[in-house]
Coordinates of C-alpha atoms and ligand atoms in Angstrom, one line a residue:
X21 CA 118.0 89.2 112.8
X22 CA 118.0 85.8 114.6
X23 CA 114.9 85.2 116.8
X24 CA 115.8 85.7 120.5
X25 CA 116.4 82.5 122.4
X26 CA 114.8 83.9 125.5
X27 CA 112.9 86.8 126.9
X28 CA 113.1 88.8 130.1
X29 CA 110.5 91.5 131.0
X30 CA 110.7 94.4 133.4
X31 CA 107.5 95.2 135.1
X32 CA 106.5 97.7 137.8
X33 CA 104.9 101.0 138.6
X34 CA 105.8 104.2 136.8
X35 CA 108.9 106.0 138.0
X36 CA 110.4 103.1 139.9
X37 CA 113.4 103.1 137.5
X38 CA 112.9 100.2 135.0
X39 CA 114.2 102.2 132.0
X40 CA 117.1 103.5 134.1
X41 CA 118.1 100.0 135.2
X42 CA 118.1 98.7 131.7
X43 CA 120.1 101.7 130.3
X44 CA 122.5 101.4 133.2
X45 CA 123.2 97.8 132.3
X46 CA 123.1 98.0 128.5
X47 CA 124.7 101.4 128.0
X48 CA 126.7 101.7 131.2
X49 CA 125.2 105.2 132.0
X50 CA 122.4 106.9 133.9
X51 CA 120.8 109.3 131.4
X52 CA 117.7 111.4 131.9
X53 CA 114.7 109.3 131.0
X54 CA 111.2 110.0 129.9
X55 CA 108.2 108.0 131.0
X56 CA 108.0 104.9 128.7
X57 CA 105.2 104.7 126.2
X58 CA 104.2 101.1 125.4
X59 CA 107.4 99.1 125.5
X60 CA 110.8 98.7 124.0
X61 CA 113.5 96.1 124.0
X62 CA 117.2 95.5 123.9
X63 CA 118.9 92.5 122.6
X64 CA 121.7 91.1 124.8
X65 CA 124.1 88.4 123.6
X66 CA 125.0 86.2 126.6
X67 CA 127.5 83.5 125.7
X68 CA 126.1 82.2 122.4
X69 CA 122.5 83.1 123.2
X70 CA 120.4 86.1 122.3
X71 CA 118.2 87.3 125.1
X72 CA 115.6 90.1 124.6
X73 CA 115.0 92.3 127.6
X74 CA 111.7 94.2 127.4
X75 CA 111.1 97.5 129.2
X76 CA 107.5 98.2 129.8
X77 CA 105.5 101.3 130.7
X78 CA 104.3 101.5 134.3
X79 CA 101.7 104.1 133.6
X80 CA 98.2 102.9 134.3
X81 CA 97.0 103.8 130.7
X82 CA 99.3 101.2 129.3
X83 CA 98.4 98.5 131.7
X84 CA 96.5 96.5 129.1
X85 CA 99.7 95.9 127.2
X86 CA 101.5 94.2 130.1
X87 CA 100.3 90.7 129.5
X88 CA 101.1 90.9 125.9
X89 CA 104.8 91.8 126.7
X90 CA 105.0 89.0 129.2
X91 CA 103.9 86.3 126.7
X92 CA 106.4 83.5 126.7
X93 CA 108.8 85.3 129.1
X94 CA 111.4 83.1 130.8
X95 CA 112.0 85.6 133.6
X96 CA 110.2 88.7 134.9
X97 CA 111.8 91.4 136.9
X98 CA 109.2 92.9 139.3
X99 CA 110.6 96.4 140.1
X100 CA 109.7 98.7 143.0
X101 CA 111.1 101.8 144.6
X102 CA 112.6 101.1 148.1
X103 CA 111.4 104.6 149.1
X104 CA 107.7 104.1 148.1
X105 CA 105.9 101.2 149.8
X106 CA 102.9 101.6 147.5
X107 CA 105.1 100.6 144.5
X108 CA 105.7 97.2 146.2
X109 CA 102.0 96.8 146.9
X110 CA 101.2 97.5 143.2
X111 CA 103.4 94.6 142.2
X112 CA 101.0 92.2 143.8
X113 CA 97.8 94.1 143.1
X114 CA 98.3 95.3 139.6
X115 CA 101.3 93.5 137.9
X116 CA 101.4 89.9 139.1
X117 CA 98.2 89.0 137.2
X118 CA 99.9 90.2 134.0
X119 CA 102.5 87.4 134.3
X120 CA 99.9 84.6 133.6
X121 CA 101.0 84.7 129.9
X122 CA 104.6 84.0 130.8
X123 CA 106.3 80.7 130.3
X124 CA 105.1 78.0 132.8
X125 CA 108.5 77.8 134.4
X126 CA 109.0 81.5 134.4
X127 CA 111.5 82.9 137.0
X128 CA 110.7 85.9 139.1
X129 CA 113.2 88.5 140.5
X130 CA 112.0 91.2 142.8
X131 CA 114.0 94.4 142.6
X132 CA 114.0 97.4 145.0
X133 CA 115.6 100.2 143.1
X134 CA 116.9 103.7 144.2
X135 CA 118.8 102.5 147.3
X136 CA 121.2 105.4 146.8
X137 CA 118.5 107.7 148.1
X138 CA 118.2 105.9 151.5
X139 CA 120.3 106.2 154.6
X140 CA 121.4 102.6 154.3
X141 CA 122.6 103.4 150.8
X142 CA 124.6 106.2 152.1
X143 CA 126.2 104.0 154.7
X144 CA 127.0 101.4 152.0
X145 CA 128.9 104.2 150.2
X146 CA 126.3 104.4 147.5
X147 CA 126.9 108.1 146.9
X148 CA 129.2 110.8 148.4
X149 CA 127.6 113.4 150.7
X150 CA 127.4 116.6 148.8
X151 CA 128.8 118.9 151.5
X152 CA 131.6 121.3 151.2
X153 CA 134.5 120.7 153.6
X154 CA 134.1 124.1 155.3
X155 CA 130.5 123.4 156.4
X156 CA 129.7 122.3 159.9
X157 CA 128.6 118.7 160.1
X158 CA 125.2 120.0 161.4
X159 CA 124.7 122.2 158.3
X160 CA 125.2 119.2 156.0
X161 CA 121.6 118.0 155.7
X162 CA 121.2 114.7 154.0
X163 CA 118.1 114.4 151.8
X164 CA 118.1 110.7 152.5
X165 CA 115.4 108.9 154.5
X166 CA 115.1 105.5 156.0
X167 CA 114.1 102.8 153.6
X168 CA 110.3 102.4 153.3
X169 CA 110.5 98.8 152.1
X170 CA 112.8 96.3 153.6
X171 CA 114.4 93.4 151.8
X172 CA 112.3 91.0 153.9
X173 CA 109.1 92.5 152.5
X174 CA 110.4 91.6 149.0
X175 CA 111.2 88.1 150.2
X176 CA 107.7 87.8 151.6
X177 CA 106.3 88.8 148.2
X178 CA 108.5 86.3 146.4
X179 CA 107.0 83.5 148.6
X180 CA 103.5 84.7 147.9
X181 CA 104.2 84.6 144.2
X182 CA 105.3 81.0 144.5
X183 CA 102.0 80.2 146.1
X184 CA 100.1 82.1 143.5
X185 CA 101.9 80.2 140.8
X186 CA 101.6 76.9 142.7
X187 CA 105.3 76.4 142.6
X188 CA 107.3 74.5 145.2
X189 CA 110.1 76.4 146.9
X190 CA 112.4 73.5 146.3
X191 CA 112.0 73.7 142.5
X192 CA 112.9 77.4 142.1
X193 CA 115.8 79.6 143.0
X194 CA 115.8 80.7 146.7
X195 CA 114.1 84.0 147.6
X196 CA 117.5 85.3 148.8
X197 CA 119.0 84.8 145.4
X198 CA 116.1 86.5 143.6
X199 CA 115.4 89.6 145.7
X200 CA 117.8 92.5 144.9
X201 CA 118.3 96.0 146.0
X202 CA 119.7 98.2 143.3
X203 CA 120.6 101.7 142.2
X204 CA 120.4 102.5 138.5
X205 CA 122.1 105.8 139.5
X206 CA 125.3 104.3 140.9
X207 CA 125.1 100.9 139.2
X208 CA 124.9 99.1 142.6
X209 CA 123.9 95.4 142.0
X210 CA 122.7 96.1 138.4
X211 CA 125.1 93.7 136.7
X212 CA 124.5 91.1 139.4
X213 CA 120.7 91.3 138.8
X214 CA 120.8 90.9 135.0
X215 CA 123.6 88.4 134.9
X216 CA 122.1 86.2 137.6
X217 CA 119.0 86.0 135.4
X218 CA 121.0 85.3 132.2
X219 CA 122.8 82.4 133.9
X220 CA 119.4 81.0 135.1
X221 CA 117.7 81.2 131.7
X222 CA 120.5 79.5 129.7
X223 CA 119.6 76.0 131.1
X224 CA 116.0 76.8 130.2
X225 CA 117.0 77.5 126.6
X226 CA 118.9 74.3 126.5
X227 CA 116.0 72.3 127.9
X228 CA 113.5 73.9 125.4
X229 CA 115.8 72.9 122.6
X230 CA 116.1 69.4 123.8
X231 CA 112.3 69.0 124.1
X232 CA 111.6 70.6 120.7
X233 CA 111.4 67.9 117.9
X234 CA 114.3 68.3 115.5
X235 CA 113.4 69.3 112.0
X236 CA 116.9 68.9 110.8
X237 CA 117.5 66.2 108.2
X238 CA 120.9 64.6 108.2
X239 CA 121.8 64.5 104.5
X240 CA 125.2 62.9 105.1
X241 CA 123.6 59.6 106.1
X242 CA 121.3 59.6 103.0
X243 CA 122.2 56.9 100.4
X244 CA 121.8 57.8 96.8
X245 CA 119.1 55.6 95.1
X246 CA 120.2 52.9 92.7
X247 CA 119.6 53.7 89.1
X248 CA 117.7 51.2 87.0
X249 CA 118.1 50.5 83.3
X250 CA 115.1 52.7 82.4
X251 CA 116.8 55.6 84.2
X252 CA 114.1 55.5 86.9
X253 CA 114.8 55.1 90.6
X254 CA 114.2 51.9 92.5
Ligands
GTP312 N1 118.3 108.5 142.7 C1 117.9 107.6 141.8 N2 117.0 108.0 140.9 C2 116.6 107.0 139.9 C3 117.1 105.7 140.0 N3 116.5 105.0 139.0 C4 115.8 105.9 138.3 N4 115.8 107.1 138.9 C5 115.1 108.3 138.5 O1 113.7 108.0 138.6 C6 112.9 108.6 137.5 C7 112.1 107.6 136.8 O2 113.0 106.6 136.2 P1 112.6 105.7 134.9 O3 113.7 104.8 134.7 O4 112.2 106.6 133.8 O5 111.3 105.0 135.6 P2 110.4 103.9 134.9 O6 110.1 102.8 135.9 O7 111.0 103.5 133.6 O8 109.0 104.7 134.6 P3 107.9 104.5 133.5 O9 108.6 104.4 132.2 O10 107.0 105.7 133.6 O11 107.2 103.2 133.9 C8 114.0 109.4 136.7 O12 114.0 110.7 137.1 C9 115.3 108.6 137.0 O13 116.4 109.5 136.8 C10 118.0 105.3 141.0 O14 118.5 104.2 141.1 N5 118.4 106.3 141.9
MG313 MG1 110.4 103.6 131.7

């Protein structure tokens, strides 16, 4: 197997939907999941490049492994649940420190998942109301609640991350491009999330290749040595 050209890591609290997002993208479905143990990865071919996408465990007991998974990462997807404010708080308190091992020009995406469960998600046609047509409108109780975390909160966290990493806003993609709201259940924005990141890491791969000293010897330009009378090389 060829070594991956780049690495993307999903981080975030347990139950926010990291595994579901990855399975929705890679397998085009929303299967039942079990809480992740340690970590696992998928390989995605994007154009001619191999990108590994790592799913990590959000459970506290696996916290120590997080920085190991982030080592050398070109992009990190910090995931929260739009219905649980604490899951956004945890990104800053518990997960951001794990990203210190990532590549120095690592990109960050902030992803609020499970929008299908919110009133806004319903308005955006995320999921059909499960009401029978002979019910009164009043009987049709929606389980959805207003979003607990707004996109602006994610944008504010993105800007804090730039400060923490001492990055200049002008040198990195804009917050509006890197903060997403998704639903692994319906697929909403899932392709956009992953493919935006793939397109951003490709130039990083090319830059790394250009900076790396070449170990390739061009044998076509090599002249054969002249033979001397003794049969030795001059
Ligand atoms: N409604 C809804 N449920 C979701 C969505 N994404 C995930 N879930 C559900 O949320 C639960 C947790 O999802 P996982 O993908 O296992 O969460 P995780 O972040 O990988 O959790 P850990 O592996 O423990 O860190 C499962 O019951 C999923 O079916 C979503 O977009 N919408
Ligand atoms: Mg998981």
